[in-house]
XYZ file of N, CA, C and O in Angstrom:
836
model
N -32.824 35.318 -78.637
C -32.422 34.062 -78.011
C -33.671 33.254 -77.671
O -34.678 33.600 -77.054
N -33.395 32.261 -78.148
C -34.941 31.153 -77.457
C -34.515 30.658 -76.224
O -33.438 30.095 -76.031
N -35.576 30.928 -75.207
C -35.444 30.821 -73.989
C -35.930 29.440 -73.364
O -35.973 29.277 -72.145
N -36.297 28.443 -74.290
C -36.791 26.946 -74.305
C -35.238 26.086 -74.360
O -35.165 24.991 -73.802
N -34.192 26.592 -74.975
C -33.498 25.798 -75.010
C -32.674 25.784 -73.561
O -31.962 24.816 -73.293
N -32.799 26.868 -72.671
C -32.246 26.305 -71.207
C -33.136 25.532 -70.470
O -32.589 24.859 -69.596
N -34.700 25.395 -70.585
C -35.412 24.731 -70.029
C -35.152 23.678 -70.514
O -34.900 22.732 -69.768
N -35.134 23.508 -72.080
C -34.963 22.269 -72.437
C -33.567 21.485 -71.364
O -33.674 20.699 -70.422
N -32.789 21.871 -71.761
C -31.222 21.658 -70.836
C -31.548 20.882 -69.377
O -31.349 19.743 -68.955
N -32.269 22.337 -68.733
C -32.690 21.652 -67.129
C -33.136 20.800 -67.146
O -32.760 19.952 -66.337
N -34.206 20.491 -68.067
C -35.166 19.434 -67.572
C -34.455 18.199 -68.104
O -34.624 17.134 -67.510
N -33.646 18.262 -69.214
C -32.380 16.785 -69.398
C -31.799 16.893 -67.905
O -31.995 15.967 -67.118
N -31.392 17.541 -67.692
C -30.294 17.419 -66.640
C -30.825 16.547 -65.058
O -30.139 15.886 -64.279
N -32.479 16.926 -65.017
C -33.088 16.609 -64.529
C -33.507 14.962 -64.237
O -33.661 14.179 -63.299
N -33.587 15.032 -65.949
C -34.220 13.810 -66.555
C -33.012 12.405 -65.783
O -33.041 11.315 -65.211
N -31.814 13.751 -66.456
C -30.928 12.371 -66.045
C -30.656 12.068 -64.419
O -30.372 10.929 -64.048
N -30.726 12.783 -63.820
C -30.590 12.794 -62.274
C -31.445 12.223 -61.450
O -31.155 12.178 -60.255
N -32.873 11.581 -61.997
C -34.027 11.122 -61.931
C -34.072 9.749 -61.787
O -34.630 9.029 -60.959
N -33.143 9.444 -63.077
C -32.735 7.667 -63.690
C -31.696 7.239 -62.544
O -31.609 6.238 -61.833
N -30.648 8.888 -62.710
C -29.969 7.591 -61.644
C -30.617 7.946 -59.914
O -29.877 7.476 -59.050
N -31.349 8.383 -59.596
C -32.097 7.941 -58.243
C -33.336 6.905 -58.487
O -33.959 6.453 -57.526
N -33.605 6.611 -59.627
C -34.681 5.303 -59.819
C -33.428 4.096 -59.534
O -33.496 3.229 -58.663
N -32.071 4.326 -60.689
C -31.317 3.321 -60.351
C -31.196 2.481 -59.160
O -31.212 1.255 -59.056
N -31.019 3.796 -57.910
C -30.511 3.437 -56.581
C -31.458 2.939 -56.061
O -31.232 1.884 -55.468
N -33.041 3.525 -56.058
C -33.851 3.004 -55.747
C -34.009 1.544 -55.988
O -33.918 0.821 -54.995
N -34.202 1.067 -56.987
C -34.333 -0.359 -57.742
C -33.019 -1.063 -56.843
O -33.290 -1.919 -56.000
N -32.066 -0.785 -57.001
C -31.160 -1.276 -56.139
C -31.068 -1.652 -54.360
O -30.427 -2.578 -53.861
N -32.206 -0.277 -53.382
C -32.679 -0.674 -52.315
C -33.728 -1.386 -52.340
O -33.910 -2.225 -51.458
N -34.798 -1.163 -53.544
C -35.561 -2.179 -53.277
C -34.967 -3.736 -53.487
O -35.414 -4.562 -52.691
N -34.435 -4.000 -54.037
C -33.977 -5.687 -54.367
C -33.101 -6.120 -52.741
O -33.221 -7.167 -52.105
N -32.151 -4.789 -52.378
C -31.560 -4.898 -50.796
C -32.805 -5.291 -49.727
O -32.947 -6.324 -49.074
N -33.481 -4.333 -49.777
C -35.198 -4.430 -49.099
C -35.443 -5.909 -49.091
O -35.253 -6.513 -48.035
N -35.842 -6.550 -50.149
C -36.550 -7.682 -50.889
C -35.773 -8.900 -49.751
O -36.072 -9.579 -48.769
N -34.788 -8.665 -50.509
C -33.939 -9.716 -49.806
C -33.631 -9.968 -47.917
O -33.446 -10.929 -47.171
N -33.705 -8.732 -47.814
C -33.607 -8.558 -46.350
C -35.153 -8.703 -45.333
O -35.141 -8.540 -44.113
N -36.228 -8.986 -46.018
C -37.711 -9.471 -45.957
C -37.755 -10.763 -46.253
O -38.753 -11.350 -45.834
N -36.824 -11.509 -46.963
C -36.587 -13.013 -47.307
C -36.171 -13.615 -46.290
O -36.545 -14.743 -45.971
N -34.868 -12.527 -45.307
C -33.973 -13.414 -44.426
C -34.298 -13.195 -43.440
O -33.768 -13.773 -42.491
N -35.561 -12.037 -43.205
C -36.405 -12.254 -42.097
C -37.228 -13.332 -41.487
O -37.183 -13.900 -40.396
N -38.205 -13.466 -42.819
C -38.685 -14.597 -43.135
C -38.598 -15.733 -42.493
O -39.323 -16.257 -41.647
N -37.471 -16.095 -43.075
C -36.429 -17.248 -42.704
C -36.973 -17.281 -41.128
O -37.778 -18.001 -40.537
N -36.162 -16.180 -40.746
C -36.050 -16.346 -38.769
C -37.340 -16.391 -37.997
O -37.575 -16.732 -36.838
N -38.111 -15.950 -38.967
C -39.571 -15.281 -38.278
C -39.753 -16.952 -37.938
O -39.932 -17.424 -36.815
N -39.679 -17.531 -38.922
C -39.788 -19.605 -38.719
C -39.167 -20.218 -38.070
O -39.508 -21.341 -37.699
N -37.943 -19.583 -37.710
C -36.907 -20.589 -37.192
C -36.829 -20.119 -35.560
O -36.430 -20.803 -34.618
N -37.189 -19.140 -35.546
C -37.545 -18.796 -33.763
C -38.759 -19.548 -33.541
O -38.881 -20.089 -32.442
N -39.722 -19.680 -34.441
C -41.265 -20.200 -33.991
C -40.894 -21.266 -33.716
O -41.239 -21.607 -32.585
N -40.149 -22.197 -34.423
C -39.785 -23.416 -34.534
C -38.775 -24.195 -32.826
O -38.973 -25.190 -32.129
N -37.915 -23.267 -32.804
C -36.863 -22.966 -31.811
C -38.215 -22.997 -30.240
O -38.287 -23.744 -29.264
N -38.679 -22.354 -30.482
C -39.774 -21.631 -29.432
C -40.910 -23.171 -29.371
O -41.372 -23.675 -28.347
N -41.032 -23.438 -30.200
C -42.161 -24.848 -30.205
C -41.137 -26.190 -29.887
O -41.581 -27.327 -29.726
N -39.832 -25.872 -29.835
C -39.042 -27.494 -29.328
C -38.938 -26.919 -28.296
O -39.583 -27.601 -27.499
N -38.310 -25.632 -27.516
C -38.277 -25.375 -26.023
C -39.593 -25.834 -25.199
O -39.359 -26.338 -24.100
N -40.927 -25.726 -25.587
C -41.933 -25.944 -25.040
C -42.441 -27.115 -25.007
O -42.957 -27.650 -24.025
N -42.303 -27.593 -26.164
C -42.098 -29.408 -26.501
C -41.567 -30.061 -25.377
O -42.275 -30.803 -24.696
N -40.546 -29.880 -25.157
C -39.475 -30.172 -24.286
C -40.138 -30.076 -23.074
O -40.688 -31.053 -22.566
N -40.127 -28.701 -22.445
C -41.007 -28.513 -20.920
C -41.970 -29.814 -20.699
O -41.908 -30.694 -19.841
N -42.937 -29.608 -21.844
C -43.947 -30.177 -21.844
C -43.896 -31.612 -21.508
O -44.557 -32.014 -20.551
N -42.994 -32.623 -22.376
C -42.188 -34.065 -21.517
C -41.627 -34.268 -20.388
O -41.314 -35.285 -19.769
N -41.491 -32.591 -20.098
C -41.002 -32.899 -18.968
C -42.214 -33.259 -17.707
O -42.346 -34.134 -16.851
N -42.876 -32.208 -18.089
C -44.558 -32.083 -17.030
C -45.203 -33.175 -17.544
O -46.016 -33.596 -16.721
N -45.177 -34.038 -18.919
C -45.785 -35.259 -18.647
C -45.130 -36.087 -17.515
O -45.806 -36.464 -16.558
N -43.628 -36.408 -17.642
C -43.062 -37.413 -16.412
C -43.367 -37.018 -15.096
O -43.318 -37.849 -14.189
N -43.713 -35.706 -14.860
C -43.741 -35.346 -13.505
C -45.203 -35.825 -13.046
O -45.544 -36.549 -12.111
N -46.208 -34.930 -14.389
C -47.677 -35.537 -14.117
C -47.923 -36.998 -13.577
O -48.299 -37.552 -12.544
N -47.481 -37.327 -14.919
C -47.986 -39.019 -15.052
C -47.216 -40.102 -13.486
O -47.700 -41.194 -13.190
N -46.158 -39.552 -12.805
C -45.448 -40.245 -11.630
C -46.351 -40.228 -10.605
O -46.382 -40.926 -9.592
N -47.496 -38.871 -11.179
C -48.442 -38.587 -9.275
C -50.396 -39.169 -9.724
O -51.414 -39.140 -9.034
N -50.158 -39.606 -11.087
C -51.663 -40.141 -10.886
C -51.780 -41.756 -10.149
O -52.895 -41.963 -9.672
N -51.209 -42.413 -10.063
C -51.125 -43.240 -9.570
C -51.379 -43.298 -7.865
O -52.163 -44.007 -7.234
N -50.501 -42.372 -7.430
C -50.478 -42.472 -6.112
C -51.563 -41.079 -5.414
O -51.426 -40.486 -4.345
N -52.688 -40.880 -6.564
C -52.968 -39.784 -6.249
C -54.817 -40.751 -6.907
O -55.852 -40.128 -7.145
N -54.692 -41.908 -6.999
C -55.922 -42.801 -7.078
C -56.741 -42.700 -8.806
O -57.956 -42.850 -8.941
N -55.874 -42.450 -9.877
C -55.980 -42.578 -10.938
C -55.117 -43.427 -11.520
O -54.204 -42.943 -12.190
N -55.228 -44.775 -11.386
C -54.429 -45.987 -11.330
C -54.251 -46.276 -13.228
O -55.315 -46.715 -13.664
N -53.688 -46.193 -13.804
C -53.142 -46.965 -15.138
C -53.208 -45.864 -16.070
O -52.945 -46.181 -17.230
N -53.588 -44.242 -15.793
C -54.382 -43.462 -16.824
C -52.558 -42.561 -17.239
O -51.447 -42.898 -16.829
N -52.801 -41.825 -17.825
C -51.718 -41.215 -18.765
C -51.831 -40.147 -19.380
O -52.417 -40.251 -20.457
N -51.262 -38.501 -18.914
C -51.771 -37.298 -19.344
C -50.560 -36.919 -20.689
O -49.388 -37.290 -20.757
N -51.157 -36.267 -21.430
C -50.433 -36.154 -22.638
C -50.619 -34.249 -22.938
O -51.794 -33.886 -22.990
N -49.524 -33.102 -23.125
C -49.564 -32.203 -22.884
C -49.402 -32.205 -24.210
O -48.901 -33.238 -24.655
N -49.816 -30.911 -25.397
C -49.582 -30.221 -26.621
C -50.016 -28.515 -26.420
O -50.929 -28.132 -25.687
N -49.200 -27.689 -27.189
C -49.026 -26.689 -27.757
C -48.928 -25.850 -28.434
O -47.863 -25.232 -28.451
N -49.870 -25.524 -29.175
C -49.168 -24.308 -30.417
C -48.648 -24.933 -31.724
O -47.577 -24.893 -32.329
N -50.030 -25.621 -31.947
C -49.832 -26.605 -33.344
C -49.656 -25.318 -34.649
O -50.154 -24.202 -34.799
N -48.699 -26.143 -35.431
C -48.548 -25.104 -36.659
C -49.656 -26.063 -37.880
O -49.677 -27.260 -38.168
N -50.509 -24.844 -38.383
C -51.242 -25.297 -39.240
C -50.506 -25.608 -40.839
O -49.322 -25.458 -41.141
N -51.725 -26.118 -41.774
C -51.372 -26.468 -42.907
C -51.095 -25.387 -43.722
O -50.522 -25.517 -44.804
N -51.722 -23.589 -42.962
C -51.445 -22.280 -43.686
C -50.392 -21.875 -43.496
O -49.911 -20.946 -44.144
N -49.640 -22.652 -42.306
C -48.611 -22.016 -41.956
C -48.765 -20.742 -40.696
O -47.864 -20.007 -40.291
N -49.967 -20.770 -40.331
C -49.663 -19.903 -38.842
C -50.214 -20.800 -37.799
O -50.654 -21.921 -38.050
N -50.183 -20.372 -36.851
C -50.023 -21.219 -35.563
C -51.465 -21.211 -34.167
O -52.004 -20.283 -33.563
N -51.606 -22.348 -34.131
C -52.912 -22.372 -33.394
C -52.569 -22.453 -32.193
O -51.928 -23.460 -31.893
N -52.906 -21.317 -30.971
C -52.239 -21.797 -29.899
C -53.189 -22.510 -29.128
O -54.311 -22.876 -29.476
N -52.391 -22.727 -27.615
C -53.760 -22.943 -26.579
C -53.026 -24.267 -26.537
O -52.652 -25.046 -27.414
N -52.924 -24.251 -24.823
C -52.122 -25.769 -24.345
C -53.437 -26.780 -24.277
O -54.482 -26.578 -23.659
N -53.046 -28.045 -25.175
C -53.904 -28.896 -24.707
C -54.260 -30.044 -23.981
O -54.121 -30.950 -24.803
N -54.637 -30.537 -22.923
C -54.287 -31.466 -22.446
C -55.333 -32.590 -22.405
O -56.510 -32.476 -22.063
N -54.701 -33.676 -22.809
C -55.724 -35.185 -22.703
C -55.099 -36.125 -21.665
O -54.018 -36.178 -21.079
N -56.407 -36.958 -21.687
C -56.192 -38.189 -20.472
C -56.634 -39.648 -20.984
O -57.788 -39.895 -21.333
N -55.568 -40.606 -20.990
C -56.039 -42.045 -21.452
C -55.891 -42.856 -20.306
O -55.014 -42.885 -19.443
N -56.889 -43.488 -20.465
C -57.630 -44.500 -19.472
C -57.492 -45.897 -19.580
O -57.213 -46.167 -20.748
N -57.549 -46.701 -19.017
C -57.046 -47.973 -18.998
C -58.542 -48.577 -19.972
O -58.496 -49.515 -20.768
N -59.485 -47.958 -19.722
C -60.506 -48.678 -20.691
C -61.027 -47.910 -21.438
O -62.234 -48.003 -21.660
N -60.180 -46.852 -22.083
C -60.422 -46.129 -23.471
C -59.298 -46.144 -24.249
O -58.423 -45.508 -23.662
N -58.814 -46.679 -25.555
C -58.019 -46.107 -25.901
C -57.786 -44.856 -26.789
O -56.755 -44.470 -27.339
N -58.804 -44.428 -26.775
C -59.352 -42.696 -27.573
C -58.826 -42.204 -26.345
O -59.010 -42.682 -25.225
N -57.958 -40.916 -26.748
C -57.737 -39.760 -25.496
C -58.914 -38.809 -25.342
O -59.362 -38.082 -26.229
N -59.325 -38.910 -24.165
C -60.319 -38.000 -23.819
C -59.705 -36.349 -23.412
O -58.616 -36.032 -22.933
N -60.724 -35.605 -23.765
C -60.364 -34.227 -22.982
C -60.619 -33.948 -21.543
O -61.487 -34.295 -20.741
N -59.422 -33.103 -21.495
C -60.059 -32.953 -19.626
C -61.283 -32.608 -18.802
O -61.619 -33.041 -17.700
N -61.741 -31.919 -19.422
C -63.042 -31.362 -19.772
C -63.784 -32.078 -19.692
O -64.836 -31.663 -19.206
N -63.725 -33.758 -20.148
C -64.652 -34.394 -20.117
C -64.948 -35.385 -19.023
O -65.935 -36.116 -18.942
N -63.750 -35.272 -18.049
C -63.784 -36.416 -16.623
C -65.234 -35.516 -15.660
O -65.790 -34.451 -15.928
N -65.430 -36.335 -14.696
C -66.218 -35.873 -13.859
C -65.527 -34.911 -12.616
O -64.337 -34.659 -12.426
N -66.474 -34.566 -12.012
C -65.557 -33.255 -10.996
C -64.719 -33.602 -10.093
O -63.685 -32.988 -9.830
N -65.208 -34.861 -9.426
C -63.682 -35.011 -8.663
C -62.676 -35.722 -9.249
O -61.531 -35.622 -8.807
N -63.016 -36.656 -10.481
C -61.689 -37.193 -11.654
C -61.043 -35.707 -11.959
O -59.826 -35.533 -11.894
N -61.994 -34.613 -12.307
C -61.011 -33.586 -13.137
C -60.446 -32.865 -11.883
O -59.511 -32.191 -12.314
N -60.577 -32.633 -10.242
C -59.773 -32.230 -9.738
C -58.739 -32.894 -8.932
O -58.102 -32.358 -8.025
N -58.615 -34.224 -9.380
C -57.519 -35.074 -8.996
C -56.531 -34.645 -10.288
O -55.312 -34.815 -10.298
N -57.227 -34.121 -11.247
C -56.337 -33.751 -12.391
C -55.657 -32.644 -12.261
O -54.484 -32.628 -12.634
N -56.118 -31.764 -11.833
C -55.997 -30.825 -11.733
C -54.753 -30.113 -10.899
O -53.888 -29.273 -11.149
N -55.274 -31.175 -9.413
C -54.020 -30.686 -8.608
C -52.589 -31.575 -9.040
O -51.482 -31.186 -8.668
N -52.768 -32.775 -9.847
C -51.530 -33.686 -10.333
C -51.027 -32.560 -11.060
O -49.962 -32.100 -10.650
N -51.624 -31.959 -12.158
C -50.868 -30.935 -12.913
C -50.373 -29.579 -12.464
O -49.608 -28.846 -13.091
N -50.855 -29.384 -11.429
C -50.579 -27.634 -10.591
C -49.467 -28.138 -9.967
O -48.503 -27.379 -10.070
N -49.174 -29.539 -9.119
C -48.012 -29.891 -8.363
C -46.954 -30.022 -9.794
O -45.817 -29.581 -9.963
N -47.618 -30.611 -10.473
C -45.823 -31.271 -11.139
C -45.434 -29.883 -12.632
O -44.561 -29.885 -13.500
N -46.711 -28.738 -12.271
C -45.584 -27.899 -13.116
C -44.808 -26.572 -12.521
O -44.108 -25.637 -12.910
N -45.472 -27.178 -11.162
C -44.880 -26.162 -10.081
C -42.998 -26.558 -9.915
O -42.028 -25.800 -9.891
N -43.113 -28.245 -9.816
C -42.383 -28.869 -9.871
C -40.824 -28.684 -11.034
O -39.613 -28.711 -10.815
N -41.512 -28.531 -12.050
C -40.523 -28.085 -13.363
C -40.265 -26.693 -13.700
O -39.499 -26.283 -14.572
N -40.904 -26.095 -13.005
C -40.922 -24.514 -13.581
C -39.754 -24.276 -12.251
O -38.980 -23.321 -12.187
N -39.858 -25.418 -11.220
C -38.652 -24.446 -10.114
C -37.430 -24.780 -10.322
O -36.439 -24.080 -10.113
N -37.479 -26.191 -10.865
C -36.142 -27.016 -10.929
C -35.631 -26.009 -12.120
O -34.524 -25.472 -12.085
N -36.604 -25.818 -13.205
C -35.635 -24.775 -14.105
C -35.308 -23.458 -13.706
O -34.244 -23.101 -14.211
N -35.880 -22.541 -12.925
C -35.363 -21.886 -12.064
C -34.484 -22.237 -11.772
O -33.638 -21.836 -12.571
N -33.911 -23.030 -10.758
C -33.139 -23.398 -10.223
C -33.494 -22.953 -8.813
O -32.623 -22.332 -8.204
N -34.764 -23.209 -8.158
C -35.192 -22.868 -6.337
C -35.225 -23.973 -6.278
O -35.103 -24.811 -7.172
N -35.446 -24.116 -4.886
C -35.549 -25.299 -4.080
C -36.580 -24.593 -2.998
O -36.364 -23.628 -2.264
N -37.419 -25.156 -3.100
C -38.803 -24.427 -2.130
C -39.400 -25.718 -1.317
O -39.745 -26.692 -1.986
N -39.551 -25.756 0.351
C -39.389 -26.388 1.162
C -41.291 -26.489 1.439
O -41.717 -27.268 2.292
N -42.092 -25.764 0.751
C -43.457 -25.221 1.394
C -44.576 -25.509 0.238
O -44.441 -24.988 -0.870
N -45.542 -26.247 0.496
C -46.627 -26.369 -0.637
C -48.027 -25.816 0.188
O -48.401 -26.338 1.238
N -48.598 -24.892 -0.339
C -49.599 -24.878 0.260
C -51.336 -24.992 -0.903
O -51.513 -24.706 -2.087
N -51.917 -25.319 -0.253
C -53.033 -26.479 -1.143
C -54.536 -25.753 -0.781
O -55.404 -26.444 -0.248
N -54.812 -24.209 -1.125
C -55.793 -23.855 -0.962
C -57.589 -25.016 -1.848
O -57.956 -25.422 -2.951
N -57.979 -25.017 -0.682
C -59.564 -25.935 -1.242
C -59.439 -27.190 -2.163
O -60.409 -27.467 -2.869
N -58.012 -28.186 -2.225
C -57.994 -28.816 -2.767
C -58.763 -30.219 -3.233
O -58.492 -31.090 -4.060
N -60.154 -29.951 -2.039
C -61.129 -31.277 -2.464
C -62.267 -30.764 -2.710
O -63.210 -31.140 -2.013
N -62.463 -29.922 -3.600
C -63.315 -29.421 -4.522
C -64.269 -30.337 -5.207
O -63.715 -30.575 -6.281
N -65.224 -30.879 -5.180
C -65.810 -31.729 -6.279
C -65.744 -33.456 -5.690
O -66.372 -34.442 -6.076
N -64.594 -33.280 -4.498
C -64.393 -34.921 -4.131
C -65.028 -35.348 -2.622
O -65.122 -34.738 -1.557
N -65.419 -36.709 -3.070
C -66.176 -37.295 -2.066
C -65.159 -37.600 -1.146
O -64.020 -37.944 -1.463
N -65.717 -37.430 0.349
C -64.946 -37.969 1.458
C -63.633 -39.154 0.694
O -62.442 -38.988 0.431
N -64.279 -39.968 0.586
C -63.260 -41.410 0.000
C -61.977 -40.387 -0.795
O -60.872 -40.536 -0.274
N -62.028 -39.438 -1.922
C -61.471 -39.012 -2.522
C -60.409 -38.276 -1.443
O -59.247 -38.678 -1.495
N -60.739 -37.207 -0.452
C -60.599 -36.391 0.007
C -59.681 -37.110 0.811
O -58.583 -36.577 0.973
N -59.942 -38.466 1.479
C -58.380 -39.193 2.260
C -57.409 -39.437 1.267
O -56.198 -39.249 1.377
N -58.109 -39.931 0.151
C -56.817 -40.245 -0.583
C -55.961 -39.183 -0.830
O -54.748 -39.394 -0.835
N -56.479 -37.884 -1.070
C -55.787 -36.995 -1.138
C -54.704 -36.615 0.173
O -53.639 -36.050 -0.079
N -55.023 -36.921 1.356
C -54.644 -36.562 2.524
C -53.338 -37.274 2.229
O -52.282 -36.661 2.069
N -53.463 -38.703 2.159
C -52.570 -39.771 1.819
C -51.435 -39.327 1.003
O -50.259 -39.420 1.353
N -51.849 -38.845 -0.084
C -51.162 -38.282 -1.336
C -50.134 -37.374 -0.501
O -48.953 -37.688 -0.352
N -50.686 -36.278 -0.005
C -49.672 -35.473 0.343
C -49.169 -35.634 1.335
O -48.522 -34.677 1.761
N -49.211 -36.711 2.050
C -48.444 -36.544 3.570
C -47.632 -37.432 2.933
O -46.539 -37.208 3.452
N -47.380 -38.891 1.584
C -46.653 -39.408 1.333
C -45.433 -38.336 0.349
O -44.237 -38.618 0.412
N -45.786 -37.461 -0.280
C -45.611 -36.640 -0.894
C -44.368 -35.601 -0.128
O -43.254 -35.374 -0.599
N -44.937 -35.060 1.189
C -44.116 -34.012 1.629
C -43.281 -35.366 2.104
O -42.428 -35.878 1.378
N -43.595 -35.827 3.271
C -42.395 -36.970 3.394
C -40.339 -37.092 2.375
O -39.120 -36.946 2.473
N -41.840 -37.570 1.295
C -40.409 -37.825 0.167
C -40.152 -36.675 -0.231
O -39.161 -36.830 -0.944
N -40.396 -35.691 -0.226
C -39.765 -34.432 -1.033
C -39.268 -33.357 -0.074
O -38.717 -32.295 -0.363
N -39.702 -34.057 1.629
C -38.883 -33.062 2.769
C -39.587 -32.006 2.538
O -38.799 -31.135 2.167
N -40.939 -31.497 2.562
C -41.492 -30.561 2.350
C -42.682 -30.252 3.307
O -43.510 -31.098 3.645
N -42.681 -29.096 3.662
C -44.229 -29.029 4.387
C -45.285 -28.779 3.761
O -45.086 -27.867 2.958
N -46.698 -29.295 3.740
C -47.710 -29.179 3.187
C -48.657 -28.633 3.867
O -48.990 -29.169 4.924
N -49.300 -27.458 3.427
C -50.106 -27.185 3.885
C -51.940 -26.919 2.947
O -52.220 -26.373 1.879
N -52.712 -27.537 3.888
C -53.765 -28.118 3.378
C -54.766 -27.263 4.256
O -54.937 -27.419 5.465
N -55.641 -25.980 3.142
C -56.794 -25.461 3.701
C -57.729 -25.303 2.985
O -57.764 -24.719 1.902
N -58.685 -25.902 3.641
C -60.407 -26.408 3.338
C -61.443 -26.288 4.197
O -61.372 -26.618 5.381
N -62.399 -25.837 3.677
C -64.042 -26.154 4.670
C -64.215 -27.427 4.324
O -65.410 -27.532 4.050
N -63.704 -28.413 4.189
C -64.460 -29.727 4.006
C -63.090 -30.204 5.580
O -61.859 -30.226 5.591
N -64.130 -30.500 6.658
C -63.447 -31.016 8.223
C -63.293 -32.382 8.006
O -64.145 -33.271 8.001
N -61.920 -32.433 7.801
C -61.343 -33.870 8.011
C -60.332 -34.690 9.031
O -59.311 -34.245 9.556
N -60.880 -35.965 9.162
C -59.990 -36.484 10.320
C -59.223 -37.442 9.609
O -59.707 -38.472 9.141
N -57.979 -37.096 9.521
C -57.172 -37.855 9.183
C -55.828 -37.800 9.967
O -55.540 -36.662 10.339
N -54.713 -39.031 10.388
C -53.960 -39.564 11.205
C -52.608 -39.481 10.413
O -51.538 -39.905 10.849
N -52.905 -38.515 8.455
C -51.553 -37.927 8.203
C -51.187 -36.622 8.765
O -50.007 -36.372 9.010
N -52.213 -35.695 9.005
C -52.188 -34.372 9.827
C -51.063 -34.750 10.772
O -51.015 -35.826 11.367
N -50.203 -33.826 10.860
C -49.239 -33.793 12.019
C -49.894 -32.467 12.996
O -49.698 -32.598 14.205
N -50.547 -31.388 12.613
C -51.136 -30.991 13.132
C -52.678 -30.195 12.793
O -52.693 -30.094 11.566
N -53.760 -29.690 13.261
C -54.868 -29.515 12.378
C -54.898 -27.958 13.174
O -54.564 -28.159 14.342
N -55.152 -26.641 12.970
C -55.946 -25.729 12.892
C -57.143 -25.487 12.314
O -57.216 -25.562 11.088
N -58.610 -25.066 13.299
C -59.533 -24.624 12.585
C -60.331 -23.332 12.895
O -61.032 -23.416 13.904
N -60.361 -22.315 12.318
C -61.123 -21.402 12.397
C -62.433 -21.539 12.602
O -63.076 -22.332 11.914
N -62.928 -20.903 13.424
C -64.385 -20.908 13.887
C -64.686 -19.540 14.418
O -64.229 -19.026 15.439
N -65.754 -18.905 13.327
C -66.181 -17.832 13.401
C -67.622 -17.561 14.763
O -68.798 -17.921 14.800
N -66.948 -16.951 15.489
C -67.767 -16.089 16.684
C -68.165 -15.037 16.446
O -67.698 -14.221 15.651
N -69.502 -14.906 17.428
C -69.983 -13.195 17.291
C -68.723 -12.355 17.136
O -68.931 -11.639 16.156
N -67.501 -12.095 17.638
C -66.550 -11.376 18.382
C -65.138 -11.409 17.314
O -64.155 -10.668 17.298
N -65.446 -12.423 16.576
C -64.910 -12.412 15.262
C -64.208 -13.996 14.848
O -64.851 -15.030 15.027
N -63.000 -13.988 14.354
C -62.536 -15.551 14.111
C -61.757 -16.290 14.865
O -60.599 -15.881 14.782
N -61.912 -17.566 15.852
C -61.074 -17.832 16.321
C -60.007 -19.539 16.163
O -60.556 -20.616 15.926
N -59.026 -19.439 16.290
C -58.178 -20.491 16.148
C -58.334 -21.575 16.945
O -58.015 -21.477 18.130
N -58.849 -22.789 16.431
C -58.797 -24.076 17.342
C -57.895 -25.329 17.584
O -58.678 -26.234 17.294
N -57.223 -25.671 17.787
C -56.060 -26.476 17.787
C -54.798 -26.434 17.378
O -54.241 -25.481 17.923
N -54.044 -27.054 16.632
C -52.934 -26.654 16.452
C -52.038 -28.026 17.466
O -50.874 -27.737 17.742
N -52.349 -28.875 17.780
C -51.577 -29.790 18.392
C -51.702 -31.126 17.066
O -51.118 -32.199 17.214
């Protein structure tokens, strides 16, 4: 008996059992293929979805911004917020950016580029009004602002206006403000002033009327 012709046999039998798991294969891969296509798809359409939600915010924190430079002694200027530009490769550059136009530029400048007390009049316009949108979408209602070192960089002159700002500020928004700084100011929006004054014996509280 030749003992090649059952090998021969197996290894057909083999052969054929082979083709049809390449079959199936070829068949998950094209399932595969396709199901990497309709990923695809979403992988874009969430980015997309995700860049109008933020879009959106973002108009919103311009109206809020742009309502407090005015009364906050940046008279005619106009902040403009961007996000997470999609490139010409198709992936995405993040990093929020923000510019400022000026009544006698019409090039938008970067923030970056105002001087120190222009950029922290900027600064606190944008910390209030996205404090502002981030609660309303919450949905809080928060009665309390408090304003650690907010005249950073600003000259006395700056530093009332600021006073101004927020005592007109809590007023209209029924809010208490609270304002703490080493820069000693006398101002007649204070409803009341506390000041710490450090003694041998340790820190003590001065006023409060």
């Amino acid at each position: 008996a030749n003992p090649f012709r059952e090998q021969i046999a197996s290894l057909r039998k083999q052969e054929k059992e082979t083709h049809s798991e390449l079959e199936q294969l070829d068949k998950e891969i094209v399932n595969l293929q396709q199901r990497i296509e309709r990923t695809r798809h979403w992988i874009k359409g969430f980015k997309d979805v995700r860049l109008y939600l933020i879009e959106e915010i973002l108009q919103e924190l311009e109206i809020a911004a742009n309502s407090m430079l005015p009364e906050i002694g940046l008279l005619d200027g106009r902040l403009e917020f961007s996000v997470e530009k999609e490139t010409k490769s198709g992936s995405t550059k993040r990093g929020l950016n923000a510019v400022v136009f000026s009544p006698g530029n019409k090039i938008a400048v970067r923030w970056e580029s105002w001087s120190g007390g222009e950029s922290q009049r900027l600064r606190i316009v944008g910390a209030l009004a996205l404090s502002q949108v981030l609660l309303e979408h919450a949905g809080v209602q928060c009665n309390l602002e408090v304003l650690d070192e907010p005249t950073s960089y600003m000259a006395r002159s700056g530093a009332r206006d600021l006073c101004e700002f927020l005592a007109s500020r809590a007023k209209q928004l029924d809010k208490v403000s609270i304002y703490v700084d080493h820069l000693t100011m006398d101002s007649n929006y204070f409803d009341s002033v506390i000041t710490v004054v450090k003694t041998p014996k340790g820190s003590v509280l001065e006023g409060g009327g």
